[in-house]
PDB file of C-alpha atoms in Angstrom:
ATOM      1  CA  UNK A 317     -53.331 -49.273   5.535  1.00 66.00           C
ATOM      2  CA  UNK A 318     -50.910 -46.303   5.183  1.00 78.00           C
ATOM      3  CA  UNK A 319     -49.909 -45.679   1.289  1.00 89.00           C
ATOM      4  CA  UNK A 320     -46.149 -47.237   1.097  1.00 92.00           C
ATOM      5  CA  UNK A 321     -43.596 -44.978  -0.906  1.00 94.00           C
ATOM      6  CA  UNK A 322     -41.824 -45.848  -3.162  1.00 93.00           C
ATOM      7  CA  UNK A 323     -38.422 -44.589  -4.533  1.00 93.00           C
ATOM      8  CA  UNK A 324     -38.837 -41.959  -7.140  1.00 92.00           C
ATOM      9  CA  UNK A 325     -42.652 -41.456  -6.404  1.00 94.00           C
ATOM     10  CA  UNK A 326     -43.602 -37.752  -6.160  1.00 94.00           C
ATOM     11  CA  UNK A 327     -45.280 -36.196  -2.930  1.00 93.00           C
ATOM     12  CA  UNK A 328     -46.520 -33.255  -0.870  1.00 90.00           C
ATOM     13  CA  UNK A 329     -46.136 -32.687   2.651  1.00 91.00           C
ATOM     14  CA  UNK A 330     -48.933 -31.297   3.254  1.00 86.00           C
ATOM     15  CA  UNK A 331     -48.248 -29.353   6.442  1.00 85.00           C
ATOM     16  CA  UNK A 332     -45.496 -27.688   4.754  1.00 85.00           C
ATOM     17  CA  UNK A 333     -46.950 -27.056   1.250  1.00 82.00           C
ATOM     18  CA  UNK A 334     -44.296 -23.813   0.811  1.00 80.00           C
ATOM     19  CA  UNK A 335     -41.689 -27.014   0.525  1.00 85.00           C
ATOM     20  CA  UNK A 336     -43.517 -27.770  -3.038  1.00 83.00           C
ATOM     21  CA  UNK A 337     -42.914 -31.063  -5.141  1.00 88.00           C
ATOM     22  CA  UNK A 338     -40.887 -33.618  -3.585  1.00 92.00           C
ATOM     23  CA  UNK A 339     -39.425 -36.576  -4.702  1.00 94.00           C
ATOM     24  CA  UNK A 340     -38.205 -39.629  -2.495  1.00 95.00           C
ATOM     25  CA  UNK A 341     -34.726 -40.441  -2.614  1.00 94.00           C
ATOM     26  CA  UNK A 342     -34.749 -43.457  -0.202  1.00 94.00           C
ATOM     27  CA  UNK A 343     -37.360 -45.369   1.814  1.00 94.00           C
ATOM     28  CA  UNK A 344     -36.608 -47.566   4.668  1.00 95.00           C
ATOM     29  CA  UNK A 345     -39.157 -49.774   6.633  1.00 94.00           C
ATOM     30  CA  UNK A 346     -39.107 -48.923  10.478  1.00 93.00           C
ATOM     31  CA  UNK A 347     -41.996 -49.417  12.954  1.00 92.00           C
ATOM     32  CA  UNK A 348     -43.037 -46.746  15.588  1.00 92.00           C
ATOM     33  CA  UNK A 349     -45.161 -47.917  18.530  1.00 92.00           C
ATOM     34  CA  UNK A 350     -45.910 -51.159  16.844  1.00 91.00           C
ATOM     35  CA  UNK A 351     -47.382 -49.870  13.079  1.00 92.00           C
ATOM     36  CA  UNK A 352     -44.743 -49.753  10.205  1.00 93.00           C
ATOM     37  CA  UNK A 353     -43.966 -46.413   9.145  1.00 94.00           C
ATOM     38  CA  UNK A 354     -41.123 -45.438   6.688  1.00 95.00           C
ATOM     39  CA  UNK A 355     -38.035 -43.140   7.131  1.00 95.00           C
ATOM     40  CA  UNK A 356     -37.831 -41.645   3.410  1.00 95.00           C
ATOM     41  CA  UNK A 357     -34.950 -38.978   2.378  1.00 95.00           C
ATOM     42  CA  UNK A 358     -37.230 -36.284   0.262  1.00 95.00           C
ATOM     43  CA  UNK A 359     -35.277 -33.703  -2.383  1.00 93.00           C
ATOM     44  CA  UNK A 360     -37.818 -31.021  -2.381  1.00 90.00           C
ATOM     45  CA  UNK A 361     -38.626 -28.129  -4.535  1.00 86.00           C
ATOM     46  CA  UNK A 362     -37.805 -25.095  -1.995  1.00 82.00           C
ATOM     47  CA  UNK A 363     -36.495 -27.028   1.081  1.00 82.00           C
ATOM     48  CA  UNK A 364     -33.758 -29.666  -0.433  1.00 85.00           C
ATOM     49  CA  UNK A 365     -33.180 -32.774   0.869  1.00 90.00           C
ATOM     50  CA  UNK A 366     -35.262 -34.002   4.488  1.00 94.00           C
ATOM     51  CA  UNK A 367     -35.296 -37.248   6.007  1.00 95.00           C
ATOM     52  CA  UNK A 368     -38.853 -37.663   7.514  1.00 95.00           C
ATOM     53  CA  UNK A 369     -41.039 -40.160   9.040  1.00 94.00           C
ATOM     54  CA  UNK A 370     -44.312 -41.331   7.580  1.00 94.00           C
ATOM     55  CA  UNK A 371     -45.015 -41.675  11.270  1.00 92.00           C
ATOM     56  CA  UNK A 372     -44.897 -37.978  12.422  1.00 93.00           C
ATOM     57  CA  UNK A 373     -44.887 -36.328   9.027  1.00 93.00           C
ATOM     58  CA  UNK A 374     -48.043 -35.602   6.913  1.00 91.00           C
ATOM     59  CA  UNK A 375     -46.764 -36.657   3.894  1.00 93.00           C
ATOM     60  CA  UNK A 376     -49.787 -37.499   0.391  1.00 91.00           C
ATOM     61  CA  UNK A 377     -48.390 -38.902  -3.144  1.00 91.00           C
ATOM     62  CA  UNK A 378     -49.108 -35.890  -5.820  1.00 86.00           C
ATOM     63  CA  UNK A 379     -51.876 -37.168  -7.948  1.00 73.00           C
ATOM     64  CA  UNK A 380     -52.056 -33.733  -9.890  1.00 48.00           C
ATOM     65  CA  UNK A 381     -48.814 -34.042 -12.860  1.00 44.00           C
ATOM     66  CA  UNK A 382     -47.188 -30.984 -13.895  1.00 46.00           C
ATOM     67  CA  UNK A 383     -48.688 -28.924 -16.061  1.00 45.00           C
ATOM     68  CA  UNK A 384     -46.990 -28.387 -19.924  1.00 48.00           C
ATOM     69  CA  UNK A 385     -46.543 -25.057 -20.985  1.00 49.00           C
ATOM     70  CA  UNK A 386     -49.036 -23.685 -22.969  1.00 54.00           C
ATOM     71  CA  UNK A 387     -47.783 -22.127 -26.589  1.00 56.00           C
ATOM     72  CA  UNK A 388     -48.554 -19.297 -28.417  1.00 61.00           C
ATOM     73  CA  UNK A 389     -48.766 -19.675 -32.598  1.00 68.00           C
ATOM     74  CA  UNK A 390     -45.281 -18.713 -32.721  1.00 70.00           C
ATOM     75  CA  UNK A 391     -44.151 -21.672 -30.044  1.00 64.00           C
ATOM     76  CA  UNK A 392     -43.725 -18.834 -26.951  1.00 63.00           C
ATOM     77  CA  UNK A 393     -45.144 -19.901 -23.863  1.00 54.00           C
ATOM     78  CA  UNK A 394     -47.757 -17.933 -22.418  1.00 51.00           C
ATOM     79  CA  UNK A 395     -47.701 -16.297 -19.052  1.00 54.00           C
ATOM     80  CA  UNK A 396     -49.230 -18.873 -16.325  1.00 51.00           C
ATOM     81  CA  UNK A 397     -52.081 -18.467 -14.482  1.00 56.00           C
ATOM     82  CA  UNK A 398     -51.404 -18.129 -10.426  1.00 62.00           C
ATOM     83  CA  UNK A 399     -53.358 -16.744  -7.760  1.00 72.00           C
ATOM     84  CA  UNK A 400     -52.572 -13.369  -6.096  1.00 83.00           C
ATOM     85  CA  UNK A 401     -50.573 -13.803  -3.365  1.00 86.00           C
ATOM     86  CA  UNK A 402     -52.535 -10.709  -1.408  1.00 89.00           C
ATOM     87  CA  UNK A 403     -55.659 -12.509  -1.704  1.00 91.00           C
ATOM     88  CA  UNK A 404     -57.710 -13.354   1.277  1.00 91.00           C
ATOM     89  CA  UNK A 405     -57.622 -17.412   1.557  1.00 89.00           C
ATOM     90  CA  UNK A 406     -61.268 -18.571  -0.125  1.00 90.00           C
ATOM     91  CA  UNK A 407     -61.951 -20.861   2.630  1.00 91.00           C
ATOM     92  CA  UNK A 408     -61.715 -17.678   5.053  1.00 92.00           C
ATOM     93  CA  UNK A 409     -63.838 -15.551   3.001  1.00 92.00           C
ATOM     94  CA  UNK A 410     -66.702 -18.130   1.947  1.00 93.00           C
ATOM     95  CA  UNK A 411     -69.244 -16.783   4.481  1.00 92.00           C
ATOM     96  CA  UNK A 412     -71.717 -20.001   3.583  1.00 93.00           C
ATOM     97  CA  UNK A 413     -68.371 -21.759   5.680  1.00 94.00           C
ATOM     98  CA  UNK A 414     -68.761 -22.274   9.516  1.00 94.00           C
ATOM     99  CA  UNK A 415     -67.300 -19.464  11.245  1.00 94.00           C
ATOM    100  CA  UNK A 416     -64.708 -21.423  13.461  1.00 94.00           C
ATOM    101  CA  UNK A 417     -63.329 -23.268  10.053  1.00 94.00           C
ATOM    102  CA  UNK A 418     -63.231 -19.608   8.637  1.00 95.00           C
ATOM    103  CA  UNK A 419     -61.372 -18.442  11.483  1.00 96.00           C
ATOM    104  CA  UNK A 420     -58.805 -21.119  10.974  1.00 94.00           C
ATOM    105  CA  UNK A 421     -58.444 -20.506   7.562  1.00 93.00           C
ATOM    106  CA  UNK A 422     -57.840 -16.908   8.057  1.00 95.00           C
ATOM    107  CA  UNK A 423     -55.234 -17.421  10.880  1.00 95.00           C
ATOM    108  CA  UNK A 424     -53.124 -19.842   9.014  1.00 92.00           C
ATOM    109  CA  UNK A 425     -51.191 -17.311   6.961  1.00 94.00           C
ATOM    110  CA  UNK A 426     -50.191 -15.669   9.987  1.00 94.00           C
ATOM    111  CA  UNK A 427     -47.922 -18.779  10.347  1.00 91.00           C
ATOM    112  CA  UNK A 428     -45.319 -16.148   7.835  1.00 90.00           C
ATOM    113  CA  UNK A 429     -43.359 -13.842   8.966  1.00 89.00           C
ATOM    114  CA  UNK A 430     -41.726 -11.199   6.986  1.00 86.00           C
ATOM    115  CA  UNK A 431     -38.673 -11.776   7.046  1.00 90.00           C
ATOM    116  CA  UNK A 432     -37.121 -12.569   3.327  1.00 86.00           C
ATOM    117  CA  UNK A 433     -37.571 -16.528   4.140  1.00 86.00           C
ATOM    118  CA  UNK A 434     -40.677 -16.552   5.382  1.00 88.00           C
ATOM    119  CA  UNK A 435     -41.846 -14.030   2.790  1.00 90.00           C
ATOM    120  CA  UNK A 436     -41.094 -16.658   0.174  1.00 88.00           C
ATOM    121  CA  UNK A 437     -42.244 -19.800   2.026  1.00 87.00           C
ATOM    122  CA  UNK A 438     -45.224 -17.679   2.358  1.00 91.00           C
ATOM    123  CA  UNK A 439     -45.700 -16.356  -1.678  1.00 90.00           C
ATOM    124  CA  UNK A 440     -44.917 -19.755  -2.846  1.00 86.00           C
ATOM    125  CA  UNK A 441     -48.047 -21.252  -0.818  1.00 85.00           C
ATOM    126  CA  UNK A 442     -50.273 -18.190  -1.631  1.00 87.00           C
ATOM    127  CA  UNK A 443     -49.519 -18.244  -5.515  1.00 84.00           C
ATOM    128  CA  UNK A 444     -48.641 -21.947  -6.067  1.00 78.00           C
ATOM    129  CA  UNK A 445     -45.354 -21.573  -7.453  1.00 79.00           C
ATOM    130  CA  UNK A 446     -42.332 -23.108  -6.690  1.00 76.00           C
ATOM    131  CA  UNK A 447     -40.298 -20.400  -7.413  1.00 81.00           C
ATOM    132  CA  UNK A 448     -42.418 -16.990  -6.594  1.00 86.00           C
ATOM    133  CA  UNK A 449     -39.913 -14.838  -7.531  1.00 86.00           C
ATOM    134  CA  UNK A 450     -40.204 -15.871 -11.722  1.00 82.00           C
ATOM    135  CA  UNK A 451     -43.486 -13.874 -11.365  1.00 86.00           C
ATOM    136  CA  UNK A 452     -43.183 -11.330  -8.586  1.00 88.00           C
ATOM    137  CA  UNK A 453     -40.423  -9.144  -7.636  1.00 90.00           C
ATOM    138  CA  UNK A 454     -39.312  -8.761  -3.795  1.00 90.00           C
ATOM    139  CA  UNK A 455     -41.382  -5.171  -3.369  1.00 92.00           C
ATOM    140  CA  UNK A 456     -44.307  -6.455  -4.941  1.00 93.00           C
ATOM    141  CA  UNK A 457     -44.227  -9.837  -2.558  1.00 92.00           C
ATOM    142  CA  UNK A 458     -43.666  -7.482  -0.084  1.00 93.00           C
ATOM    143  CA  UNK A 459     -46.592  -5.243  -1.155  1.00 94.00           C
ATOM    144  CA  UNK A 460     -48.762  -7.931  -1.349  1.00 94.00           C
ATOM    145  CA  UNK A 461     -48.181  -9.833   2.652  1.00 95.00           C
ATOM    146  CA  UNK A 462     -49.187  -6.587   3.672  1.00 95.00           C
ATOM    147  CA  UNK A 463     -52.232  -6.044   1.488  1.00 95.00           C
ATOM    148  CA  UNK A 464     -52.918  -9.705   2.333  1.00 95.00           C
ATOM    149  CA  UNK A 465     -52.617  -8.849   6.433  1.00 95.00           C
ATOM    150  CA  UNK A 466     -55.272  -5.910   5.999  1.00 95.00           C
ATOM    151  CA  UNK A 467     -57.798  -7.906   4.240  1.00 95.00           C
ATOM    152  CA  UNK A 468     -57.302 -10.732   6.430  1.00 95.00           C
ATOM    153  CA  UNK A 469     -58.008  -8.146   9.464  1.00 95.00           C
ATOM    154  CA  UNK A 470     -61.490  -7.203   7.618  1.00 95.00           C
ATOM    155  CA  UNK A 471     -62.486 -10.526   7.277  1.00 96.00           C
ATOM    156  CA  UNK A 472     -61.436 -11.578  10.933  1.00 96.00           C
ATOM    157  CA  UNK A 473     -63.806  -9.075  11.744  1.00 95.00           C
ATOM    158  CA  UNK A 474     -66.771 -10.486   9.622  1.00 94.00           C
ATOM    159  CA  UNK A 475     -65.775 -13.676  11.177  1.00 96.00           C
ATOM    160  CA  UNK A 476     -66.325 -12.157  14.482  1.00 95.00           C
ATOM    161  CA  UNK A 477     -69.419 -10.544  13.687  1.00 94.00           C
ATOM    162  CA  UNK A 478     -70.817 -13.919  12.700  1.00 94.00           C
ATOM    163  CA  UNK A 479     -70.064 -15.764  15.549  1.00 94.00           C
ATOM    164  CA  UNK A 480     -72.543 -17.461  17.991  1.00 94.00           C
ATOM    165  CA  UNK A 481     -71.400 -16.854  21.701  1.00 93.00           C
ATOM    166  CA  UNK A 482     -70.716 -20.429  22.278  1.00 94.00           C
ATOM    167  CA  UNK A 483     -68.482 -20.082  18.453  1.00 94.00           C
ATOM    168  CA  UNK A 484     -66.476 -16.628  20.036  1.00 92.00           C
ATOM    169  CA  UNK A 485     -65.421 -18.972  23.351  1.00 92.00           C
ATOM    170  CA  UNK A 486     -64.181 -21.578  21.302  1.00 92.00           C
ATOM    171  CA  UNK A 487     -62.240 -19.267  19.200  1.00 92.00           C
ATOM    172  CA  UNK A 488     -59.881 -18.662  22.041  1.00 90.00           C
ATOM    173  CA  UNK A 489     -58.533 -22.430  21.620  1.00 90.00           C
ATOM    174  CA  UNK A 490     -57.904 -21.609  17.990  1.00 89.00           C
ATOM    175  CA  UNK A 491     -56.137 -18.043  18.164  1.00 92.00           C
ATOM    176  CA  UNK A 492     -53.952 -19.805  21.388  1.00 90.00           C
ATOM    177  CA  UNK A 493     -52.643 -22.092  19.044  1.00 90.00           C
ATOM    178  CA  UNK A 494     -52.262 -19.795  15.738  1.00 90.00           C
ATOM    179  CA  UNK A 495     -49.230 -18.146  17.404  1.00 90.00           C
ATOM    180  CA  UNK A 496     -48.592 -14.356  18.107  1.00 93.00           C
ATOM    181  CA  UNK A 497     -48.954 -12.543  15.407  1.00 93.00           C
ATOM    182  CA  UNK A 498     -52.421 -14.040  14.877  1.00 94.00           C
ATOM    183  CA  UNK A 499     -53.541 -13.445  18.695  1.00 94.00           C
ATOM    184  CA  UNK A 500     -52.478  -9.845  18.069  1.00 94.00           C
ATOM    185  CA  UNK A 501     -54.951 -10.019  14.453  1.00 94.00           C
ATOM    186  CA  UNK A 502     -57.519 -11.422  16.255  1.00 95.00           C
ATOM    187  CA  UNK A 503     -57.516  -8.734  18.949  1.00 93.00           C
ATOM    188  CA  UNK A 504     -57.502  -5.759  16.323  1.00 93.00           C
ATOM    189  CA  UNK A 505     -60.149  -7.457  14.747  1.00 92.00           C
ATOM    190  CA  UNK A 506     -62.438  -8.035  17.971  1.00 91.00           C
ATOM    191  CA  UNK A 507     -61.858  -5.074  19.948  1.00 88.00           C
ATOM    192  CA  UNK A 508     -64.584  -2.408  19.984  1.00 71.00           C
ATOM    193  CA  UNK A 509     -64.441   0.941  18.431  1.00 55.00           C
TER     194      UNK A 509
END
């Protein structure tokens, strides 16, 4: 049975995980195709308010609470810990990992552009704050998608090299659907020298 929202409950959407926190404004019951389903208005963190289905959305309560600030002895808080945004994605560089689900992971943050929206939708996934810019100034965001997109190009290529030749012909189905800027990755990655 499909968890039920309720107003106020907190959740994630998880195909959109730039959008952060969000909390549910409204549920109403609706059925799609004969299984109830909801139609919830969402207020979250970086996109504002949405009205989504629980039919078509992929939408998971937050179990994790926010963290409290951690204090110094004089009551300051101290600086929080978040991942580098230029980092490689762990699931792409874990070569114990299938190569196909490493390939996926390293495609997905090709999903970004670089324009100044996607930039943040993009450092606000990679770093895990709502609000990337409290830590990181526009050049250094901008330093690190680019940092990010050569290291993800090295470790396409590992990726490659660790293919089976059954693994490299069904990476085609993958890099099809990753978009453009990934086929073009992909290529630079795979073509010979």
């Amino acid at each position: 049975m499909p968890h039920r929202f309720a107003i106020g409950e907190k959740l994630r959407h998880t195909s959109k995980p730039e959008w952060g926190l969000g909390s549910v404004t409204a549920a109403q019951p609706q059925t799609h195709e004969g299984t109830p389903v909801q139609r919830l208005t969402i207020r979250f963190e970086r996109a504002g308010l949405k009205t989504l289905s629980t039919a078509f959305a992929k939408l998971a309560p937050a179990t994790e609470t926010a963290p409290r600030p951690e204090l110094d002895e004089n009551g300051d808080r101290l600086p929080v810990e978040t991942r580098d945004p230029s980092e490689v994605p762990d699931e792409a560089a874990d070569a114990s990992r299938p190569a196909l689900n490493r390939l996926q992971a390293a495609l997905a943050p090709y999903r970004w552009d670089g324009s100044w929206p996607g930039l943040l939708d993009w450092a606000a996934t990679m770093t895990g704050l709502a609000d990337p810019l409290a830590e990181h100034t526009r050049t250094d965001l901008e330093a690190a998608f680019q940092r990010q997109r050569v290291g993800l190009v090295r470790e396409l290529r590992s990726i490659h090299a660790a293919m089976t030749p059954i693994e490299r012909e069904l990476s085609r189905k993958l890099t099809e659907a990753a978009g453009d800027e990934a086929r073009r990755a992909w290529r630079t990655a795979t073509e010979r020298r």
